PDB file of C-alpha atoms in Angstrom:
ATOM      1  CA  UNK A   1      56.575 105.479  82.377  1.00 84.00           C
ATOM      2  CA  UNK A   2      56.004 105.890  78.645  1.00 86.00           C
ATOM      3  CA  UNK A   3      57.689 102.743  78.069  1.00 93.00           C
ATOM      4  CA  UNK A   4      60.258 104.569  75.759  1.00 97.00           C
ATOM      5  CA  UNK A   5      63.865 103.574  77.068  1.00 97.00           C
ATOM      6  CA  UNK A   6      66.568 105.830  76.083  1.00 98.00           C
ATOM      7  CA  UNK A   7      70.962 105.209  77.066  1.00 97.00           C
ATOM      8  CA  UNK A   8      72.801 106.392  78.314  1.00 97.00           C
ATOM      9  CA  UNK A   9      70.973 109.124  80.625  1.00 97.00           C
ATOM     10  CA  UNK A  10      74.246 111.051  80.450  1.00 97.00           C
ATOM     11  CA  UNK A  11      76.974 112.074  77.960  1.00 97.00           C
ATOM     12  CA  UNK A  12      80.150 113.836  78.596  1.00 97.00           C
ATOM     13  CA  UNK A  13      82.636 114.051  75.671  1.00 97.00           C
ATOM     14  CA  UNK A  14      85.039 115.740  74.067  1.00 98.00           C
ATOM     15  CA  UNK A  15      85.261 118.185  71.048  1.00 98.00           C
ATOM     16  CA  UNK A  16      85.695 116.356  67.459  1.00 97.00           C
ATOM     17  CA  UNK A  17      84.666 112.920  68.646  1.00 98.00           C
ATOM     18  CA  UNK A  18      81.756 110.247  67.921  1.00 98.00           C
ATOM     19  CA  UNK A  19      78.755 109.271  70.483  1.00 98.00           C
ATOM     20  CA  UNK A  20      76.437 107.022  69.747  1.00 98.00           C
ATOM     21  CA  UNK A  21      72.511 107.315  71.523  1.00 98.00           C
ATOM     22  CA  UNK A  22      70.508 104.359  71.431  1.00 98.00           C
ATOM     23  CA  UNK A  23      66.041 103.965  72.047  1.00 98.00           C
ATOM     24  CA  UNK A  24      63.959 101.437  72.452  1.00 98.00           C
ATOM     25  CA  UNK A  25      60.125 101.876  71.202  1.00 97.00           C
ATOM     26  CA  UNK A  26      57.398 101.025  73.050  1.00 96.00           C
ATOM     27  CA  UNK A  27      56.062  97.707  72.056  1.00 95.00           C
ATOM     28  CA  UNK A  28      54.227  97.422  68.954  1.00 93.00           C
ATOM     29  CA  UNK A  29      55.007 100.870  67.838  1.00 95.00           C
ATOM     30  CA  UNK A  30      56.826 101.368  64.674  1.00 95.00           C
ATOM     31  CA  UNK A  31      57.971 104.532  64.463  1.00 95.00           C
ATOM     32  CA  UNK A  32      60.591 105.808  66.052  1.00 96.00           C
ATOM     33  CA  UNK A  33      61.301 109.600  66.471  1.00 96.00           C
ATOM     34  CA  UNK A  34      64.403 111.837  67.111  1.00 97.00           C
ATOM     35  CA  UNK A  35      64.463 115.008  68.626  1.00 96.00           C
ATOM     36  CA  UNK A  36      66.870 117.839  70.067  1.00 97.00           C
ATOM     37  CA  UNK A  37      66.038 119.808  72.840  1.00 95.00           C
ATOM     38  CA  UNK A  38      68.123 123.135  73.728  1.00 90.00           C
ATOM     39  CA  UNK A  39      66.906 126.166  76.093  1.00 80.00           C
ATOM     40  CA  UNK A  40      67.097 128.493  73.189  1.00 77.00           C
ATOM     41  CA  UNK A  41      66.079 126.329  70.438  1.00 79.00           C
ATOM     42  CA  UNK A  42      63.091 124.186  72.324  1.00 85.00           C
ATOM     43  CA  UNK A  43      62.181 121.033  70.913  1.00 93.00           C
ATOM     44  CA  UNK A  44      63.482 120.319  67.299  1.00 94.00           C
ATOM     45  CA  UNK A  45      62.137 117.533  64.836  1.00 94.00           C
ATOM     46  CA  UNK A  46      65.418 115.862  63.869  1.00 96.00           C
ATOM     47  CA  UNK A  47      64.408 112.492  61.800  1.00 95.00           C
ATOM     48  CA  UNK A  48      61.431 110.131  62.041  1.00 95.00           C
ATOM     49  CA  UNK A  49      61.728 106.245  60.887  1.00 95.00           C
ATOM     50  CA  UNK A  50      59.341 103.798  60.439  1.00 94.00           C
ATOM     51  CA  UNK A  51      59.626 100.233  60.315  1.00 94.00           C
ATOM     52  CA  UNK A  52      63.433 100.383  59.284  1.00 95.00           C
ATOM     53  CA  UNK A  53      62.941 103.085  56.640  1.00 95.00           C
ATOM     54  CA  UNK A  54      63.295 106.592  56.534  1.00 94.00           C
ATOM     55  CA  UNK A  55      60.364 108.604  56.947  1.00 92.00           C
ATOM     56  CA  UNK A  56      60.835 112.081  57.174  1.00 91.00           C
ATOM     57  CA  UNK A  57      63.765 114.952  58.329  1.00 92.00           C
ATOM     58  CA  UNK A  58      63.864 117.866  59.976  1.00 91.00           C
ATOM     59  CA  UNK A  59      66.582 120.183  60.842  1.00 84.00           C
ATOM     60  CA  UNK A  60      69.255 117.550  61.480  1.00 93.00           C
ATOM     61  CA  UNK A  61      73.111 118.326  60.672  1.00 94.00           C
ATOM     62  CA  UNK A  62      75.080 116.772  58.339  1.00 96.00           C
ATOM     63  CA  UNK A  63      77.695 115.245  60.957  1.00 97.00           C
ATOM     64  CA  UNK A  64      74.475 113.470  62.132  1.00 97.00           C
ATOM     65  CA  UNK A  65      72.889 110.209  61.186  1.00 97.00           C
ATOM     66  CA  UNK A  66      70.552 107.574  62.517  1.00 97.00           C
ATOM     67  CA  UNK A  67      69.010 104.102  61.744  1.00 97.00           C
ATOM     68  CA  UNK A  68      66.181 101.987  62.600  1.00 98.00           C
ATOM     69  CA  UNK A  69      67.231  98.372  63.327  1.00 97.00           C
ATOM     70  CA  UNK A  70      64.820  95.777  62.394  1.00 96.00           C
ATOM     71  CA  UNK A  71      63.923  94.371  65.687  1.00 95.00           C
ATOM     72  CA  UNK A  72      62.841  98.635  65.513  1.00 97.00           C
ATOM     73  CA  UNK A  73      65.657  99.908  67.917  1.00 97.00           C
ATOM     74  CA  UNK A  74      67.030 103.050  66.900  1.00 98.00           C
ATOM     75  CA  UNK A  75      70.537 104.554  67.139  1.00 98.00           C
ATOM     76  CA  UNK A  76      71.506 108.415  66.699  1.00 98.00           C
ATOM     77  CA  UNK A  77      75.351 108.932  65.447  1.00 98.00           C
ATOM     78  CA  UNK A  78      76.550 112.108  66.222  1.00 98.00           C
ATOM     79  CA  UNK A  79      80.163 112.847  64.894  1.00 97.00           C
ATOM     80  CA  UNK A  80      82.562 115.624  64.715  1.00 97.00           C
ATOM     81  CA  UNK A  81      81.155 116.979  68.182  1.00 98.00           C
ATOM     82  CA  UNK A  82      81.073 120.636  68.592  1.00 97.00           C
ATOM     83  CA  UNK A  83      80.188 122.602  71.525  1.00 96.00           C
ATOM     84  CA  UNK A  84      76.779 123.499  70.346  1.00 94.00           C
ATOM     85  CA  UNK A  85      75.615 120.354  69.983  1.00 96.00           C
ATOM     86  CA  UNK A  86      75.584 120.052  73.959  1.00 96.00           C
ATOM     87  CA  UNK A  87      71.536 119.564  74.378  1.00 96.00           C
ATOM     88  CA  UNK A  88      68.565 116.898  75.527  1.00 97.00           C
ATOM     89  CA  UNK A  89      68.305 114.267  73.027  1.00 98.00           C
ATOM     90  CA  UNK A  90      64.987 112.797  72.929  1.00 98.00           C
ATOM     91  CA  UNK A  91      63.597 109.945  71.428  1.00 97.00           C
ATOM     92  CA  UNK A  92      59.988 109.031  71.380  1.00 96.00           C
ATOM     93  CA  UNK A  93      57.681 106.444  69.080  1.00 96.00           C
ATOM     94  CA  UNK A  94      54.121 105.942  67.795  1.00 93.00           C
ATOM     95  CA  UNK A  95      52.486 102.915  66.783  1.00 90.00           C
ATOM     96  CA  UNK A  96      51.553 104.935  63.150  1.00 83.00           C
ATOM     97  CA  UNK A  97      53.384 106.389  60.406  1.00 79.00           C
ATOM     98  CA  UNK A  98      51.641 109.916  61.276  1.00 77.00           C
ATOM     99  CA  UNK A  99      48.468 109.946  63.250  1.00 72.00           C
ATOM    100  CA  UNK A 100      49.417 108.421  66.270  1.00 77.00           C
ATOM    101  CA  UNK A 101      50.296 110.720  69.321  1.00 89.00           C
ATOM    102  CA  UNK A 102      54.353 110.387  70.386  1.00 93.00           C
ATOM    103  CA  UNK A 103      55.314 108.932  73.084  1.00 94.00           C
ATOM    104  CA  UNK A 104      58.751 110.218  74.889  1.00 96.00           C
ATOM    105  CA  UNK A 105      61.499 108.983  76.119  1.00 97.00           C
ATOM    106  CA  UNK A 106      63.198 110.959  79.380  1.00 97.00           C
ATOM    107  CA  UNK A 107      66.500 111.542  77.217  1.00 97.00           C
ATOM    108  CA  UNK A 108      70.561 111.227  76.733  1.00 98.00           C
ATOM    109  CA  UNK A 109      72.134 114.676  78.080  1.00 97.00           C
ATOM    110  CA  UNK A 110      75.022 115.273  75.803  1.00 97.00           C
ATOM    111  CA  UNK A 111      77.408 117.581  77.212  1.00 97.00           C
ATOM    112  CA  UNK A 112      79.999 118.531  75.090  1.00 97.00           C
ATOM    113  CA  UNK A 113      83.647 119.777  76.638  1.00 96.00           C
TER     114      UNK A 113
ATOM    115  CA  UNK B   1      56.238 127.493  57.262  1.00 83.00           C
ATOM    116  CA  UNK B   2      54.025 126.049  60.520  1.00 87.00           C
ATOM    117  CA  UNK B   3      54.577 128.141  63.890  1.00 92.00           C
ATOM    118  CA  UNK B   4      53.782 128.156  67.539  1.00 96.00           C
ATOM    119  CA  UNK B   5      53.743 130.674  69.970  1.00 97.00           C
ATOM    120  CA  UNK B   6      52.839 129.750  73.584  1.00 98.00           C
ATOM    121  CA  UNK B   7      52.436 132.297  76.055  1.00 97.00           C
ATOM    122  CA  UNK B   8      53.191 133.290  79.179  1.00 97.00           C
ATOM    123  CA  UNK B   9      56.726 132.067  79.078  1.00 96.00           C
ATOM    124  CA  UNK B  10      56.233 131.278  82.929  1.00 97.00           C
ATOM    125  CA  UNK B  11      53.331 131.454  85.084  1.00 98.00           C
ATOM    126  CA  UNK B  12      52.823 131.787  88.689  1.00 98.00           C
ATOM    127  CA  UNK B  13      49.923 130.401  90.459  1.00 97.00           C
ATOM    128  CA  UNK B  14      48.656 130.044  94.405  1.00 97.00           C
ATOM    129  CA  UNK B  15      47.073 126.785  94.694  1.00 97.00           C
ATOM    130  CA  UNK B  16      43.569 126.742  93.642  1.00 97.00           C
ATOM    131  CA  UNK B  17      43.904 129.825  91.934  1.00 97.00           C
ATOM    132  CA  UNK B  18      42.739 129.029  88.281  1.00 97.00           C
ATOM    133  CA  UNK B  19      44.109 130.363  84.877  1.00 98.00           C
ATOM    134  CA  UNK B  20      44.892 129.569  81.082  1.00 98.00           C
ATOM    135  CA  UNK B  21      48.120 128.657  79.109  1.00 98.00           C
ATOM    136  CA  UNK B  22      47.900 130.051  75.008  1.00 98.00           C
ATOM    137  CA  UNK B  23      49.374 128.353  72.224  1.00 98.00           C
ATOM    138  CA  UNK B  24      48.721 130.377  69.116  1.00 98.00           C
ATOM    139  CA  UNK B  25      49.305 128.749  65.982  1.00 97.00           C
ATOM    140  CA  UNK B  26      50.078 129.336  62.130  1.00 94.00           C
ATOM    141  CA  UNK B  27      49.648 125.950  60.268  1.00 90.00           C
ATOM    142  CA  UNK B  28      48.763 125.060  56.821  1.00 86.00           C
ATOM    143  CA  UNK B  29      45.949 122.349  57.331  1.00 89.00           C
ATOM    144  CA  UNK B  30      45.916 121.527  60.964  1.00 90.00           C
ATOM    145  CA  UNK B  31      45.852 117.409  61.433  1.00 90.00           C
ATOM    146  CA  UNK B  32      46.112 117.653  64.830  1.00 92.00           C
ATOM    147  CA  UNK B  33      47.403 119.867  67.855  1.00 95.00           C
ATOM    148  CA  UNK B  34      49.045 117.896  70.606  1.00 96.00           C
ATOM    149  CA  UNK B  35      49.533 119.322  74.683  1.00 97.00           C
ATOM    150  CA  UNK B  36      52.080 117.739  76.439  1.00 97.00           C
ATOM    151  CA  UNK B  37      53.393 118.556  80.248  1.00 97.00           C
ATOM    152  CA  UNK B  38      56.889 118.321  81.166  1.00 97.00           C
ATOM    153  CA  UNK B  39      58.666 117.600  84.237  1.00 96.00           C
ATOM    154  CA  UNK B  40      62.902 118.639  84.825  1.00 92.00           C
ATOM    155  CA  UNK B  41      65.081 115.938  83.907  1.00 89.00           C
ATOM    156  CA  UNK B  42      62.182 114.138  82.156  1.00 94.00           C
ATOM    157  CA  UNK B  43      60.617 113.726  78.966  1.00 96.00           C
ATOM    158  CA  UNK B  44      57.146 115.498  77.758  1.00 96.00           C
ATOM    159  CA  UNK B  45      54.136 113.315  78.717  1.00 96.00           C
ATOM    160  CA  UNK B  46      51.214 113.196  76.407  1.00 95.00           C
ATOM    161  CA  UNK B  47      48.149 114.738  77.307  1.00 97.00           C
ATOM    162  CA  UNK B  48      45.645 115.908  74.978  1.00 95.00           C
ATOM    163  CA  UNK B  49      45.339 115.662  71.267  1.00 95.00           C
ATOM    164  CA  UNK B  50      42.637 118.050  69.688  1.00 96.00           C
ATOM    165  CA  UNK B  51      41.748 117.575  65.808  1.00 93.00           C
ATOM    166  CA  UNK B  52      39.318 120.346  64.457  1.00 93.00           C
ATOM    167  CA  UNK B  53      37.975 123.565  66.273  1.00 94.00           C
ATOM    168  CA  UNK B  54      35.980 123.833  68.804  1.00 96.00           C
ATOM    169  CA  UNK B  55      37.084 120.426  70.424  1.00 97.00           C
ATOM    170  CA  UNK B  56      37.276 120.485  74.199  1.00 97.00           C
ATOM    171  CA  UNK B  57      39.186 117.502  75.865  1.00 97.00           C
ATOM    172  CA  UNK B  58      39.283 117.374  79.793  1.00 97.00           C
ATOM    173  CA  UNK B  59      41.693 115.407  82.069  1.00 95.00           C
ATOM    174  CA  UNK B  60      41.617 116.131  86.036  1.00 95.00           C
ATOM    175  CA  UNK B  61      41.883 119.634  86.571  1.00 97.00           C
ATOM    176  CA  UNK B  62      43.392 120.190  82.648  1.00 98.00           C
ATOM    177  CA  UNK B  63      40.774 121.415  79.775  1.00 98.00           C
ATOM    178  CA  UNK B  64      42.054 121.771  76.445  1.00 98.00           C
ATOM    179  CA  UNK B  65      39.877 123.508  73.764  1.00 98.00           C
ATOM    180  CA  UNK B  66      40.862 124.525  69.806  1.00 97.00           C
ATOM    181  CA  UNK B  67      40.132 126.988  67.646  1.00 95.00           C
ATOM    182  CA  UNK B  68      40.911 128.021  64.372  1.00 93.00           C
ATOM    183  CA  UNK B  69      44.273 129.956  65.136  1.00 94.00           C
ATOM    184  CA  UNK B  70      44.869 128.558  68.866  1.00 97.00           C
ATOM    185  CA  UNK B  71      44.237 126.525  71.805  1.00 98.00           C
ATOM    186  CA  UNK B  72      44.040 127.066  75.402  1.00 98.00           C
ATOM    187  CA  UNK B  73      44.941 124.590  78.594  1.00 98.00           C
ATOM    188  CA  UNK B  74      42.571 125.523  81.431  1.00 98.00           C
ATOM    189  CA  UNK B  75      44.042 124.820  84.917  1.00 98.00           C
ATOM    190  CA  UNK B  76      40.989 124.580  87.206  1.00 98.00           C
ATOM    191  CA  UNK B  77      42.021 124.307  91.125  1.00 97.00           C
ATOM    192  CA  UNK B  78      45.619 123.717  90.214  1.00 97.00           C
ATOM    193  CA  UNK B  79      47.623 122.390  92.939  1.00 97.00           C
ATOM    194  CA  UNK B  80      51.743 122.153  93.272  1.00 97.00           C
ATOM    195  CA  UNK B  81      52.070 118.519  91.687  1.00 97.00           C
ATOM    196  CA  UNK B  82      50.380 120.570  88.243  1.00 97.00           C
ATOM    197  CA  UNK B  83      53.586 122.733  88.578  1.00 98.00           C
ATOM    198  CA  UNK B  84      55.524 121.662  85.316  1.00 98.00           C
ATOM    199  CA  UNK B  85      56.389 122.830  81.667  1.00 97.00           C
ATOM    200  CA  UNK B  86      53.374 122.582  79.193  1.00 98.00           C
ATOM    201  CA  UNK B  87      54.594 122.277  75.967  1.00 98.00           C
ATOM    202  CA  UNK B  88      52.253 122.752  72.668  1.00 97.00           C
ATOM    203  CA  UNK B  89      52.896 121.117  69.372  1.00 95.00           C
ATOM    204  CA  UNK B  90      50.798 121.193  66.042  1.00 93.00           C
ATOM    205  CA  UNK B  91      51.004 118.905  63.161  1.00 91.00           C
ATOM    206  CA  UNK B  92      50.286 119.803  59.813  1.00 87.00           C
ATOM    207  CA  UNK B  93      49.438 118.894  56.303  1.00 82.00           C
ATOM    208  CA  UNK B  94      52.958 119.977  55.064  1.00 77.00           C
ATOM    209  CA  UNK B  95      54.034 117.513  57.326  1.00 75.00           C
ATOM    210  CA  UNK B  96      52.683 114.680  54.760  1.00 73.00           C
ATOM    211  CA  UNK B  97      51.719 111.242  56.033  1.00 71.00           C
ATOM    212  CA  UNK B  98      54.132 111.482  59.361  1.00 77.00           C
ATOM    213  CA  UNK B  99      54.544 112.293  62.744  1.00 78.00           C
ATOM    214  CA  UNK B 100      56.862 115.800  62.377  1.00 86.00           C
ATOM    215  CA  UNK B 101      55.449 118.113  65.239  1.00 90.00           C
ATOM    216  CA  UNK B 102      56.300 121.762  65.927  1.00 92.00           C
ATOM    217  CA  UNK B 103      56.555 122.423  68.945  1.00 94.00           C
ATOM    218  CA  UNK B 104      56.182 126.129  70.983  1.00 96.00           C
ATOM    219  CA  UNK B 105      58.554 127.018  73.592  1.00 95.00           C
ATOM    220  CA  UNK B 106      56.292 125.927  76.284  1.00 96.00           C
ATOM    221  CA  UNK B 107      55.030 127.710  79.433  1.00 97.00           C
ATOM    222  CA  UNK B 108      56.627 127.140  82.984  1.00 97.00           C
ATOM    223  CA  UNK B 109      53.739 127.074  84.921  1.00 98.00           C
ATOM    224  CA  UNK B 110      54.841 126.756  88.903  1.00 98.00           C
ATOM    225  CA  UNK B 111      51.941 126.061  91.435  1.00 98.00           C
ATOM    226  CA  UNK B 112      52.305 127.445  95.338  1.00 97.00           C
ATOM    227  CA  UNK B 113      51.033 125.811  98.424  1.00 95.00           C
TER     228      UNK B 113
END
């Protein structure tokens, strides 16, 4: 158990509407990560925050956002679903800004209908 | 732009029969280069991070080891519970002061009785 806690394990939604994934960090880590995982695209950097501020982004979408509360809970918004958004959603922390190894989460599998 | 390349794609071993997982790599400034395993339905479990080449690391029956332009996880002995997806992942200097990683495809390595 990496003590990363990701919900909801599953997703199953519609076309055009809004989900919302939420992760808790280990304790004491500060960092939280967000990443998409597809079976053509493998694992893709999607944002990184730290302590409640941005940090750095990868390849995420527009129709995509996410937060870092400050008791360091995370939320991913995904809007405007599309088909091809239907993927592993992982979430995983450090205790660092950068050095630290990540720690996953097991995931929210968004299906998209 | 950093890359990694992990080969085989999928790899079939009898138990006990040893072999080596490649993750070739195209980074500018390595910081570190991270092995993780990963089991279906979970998320990828930390195992090794190596820094600068020629750094071994050993866990079990798992030896990682670094070089200048890639990294290989021995599998001495395996047995089936080692059956699982290794995943590699690099982080470099154009990643700044955070915890972006790049991860390869990852090898399916699947251990028989």
């Amino acid at each position: 158990d990496s003590g990363v806690t990701q919900t909801p394990k599953h997703l199953i939604t519609a076309t055009g509407q809004r989900v919302t994934l939420r992760c808790s960090p280990r304790s004491g880590d500060l960092s939280v990560y967000w990443y998409q995982q597809s079976l053509d695209q493998g694992l893709q950097f999607l944002i990184q925050y730290y302590n409640g501020e941005e940090r750095a982004k990868g390849n995420i979408l527009e129709r995509f956002s996410a937060q870092q509360f400050p008791d360091l809970h995370s939320e991913l918004n995904l809007s405007s679903l599309e088909l091809g958004d239907s993927a592993l959603y992982f979430c995983a922390s450090s205790a660092g800004q950068g050095d630290s190894p990540l720690h996953f989460g097991n995931g929210t599998r968004l299906t998209v209908t | 732009e950093d890359q990694v390349t992990q080969s085989p794609e999928a790899l079939r071993l009898q138990e006990g029969e040893s072999s080596s997982l490649n993750c070739s790599y195209t980074v500018s400034g390595l910081r570190g280069l991270f092995w993780y395993r990963q089991d279906p339905g979970k998320g990828p479990e930390f195992l090794f991070t190596l820094y600068s080449a020629g750094e071994e690391k050993e866990k079990e029956r798992l030896k990682a080891t670094l070089t200048k332009k890639e990294s290989f996880l021995h599998i001495t002995a395996p047995k089936p519970e080692d059956s699982a997806t290794y995943l590699c992942a690099v982080q470099g200097r154009s990643s700044g002061n955070t915890g972006k990683l790049i991860f390869g495809q990852g090898t399916t390595l699947q251990v028989k009785p």
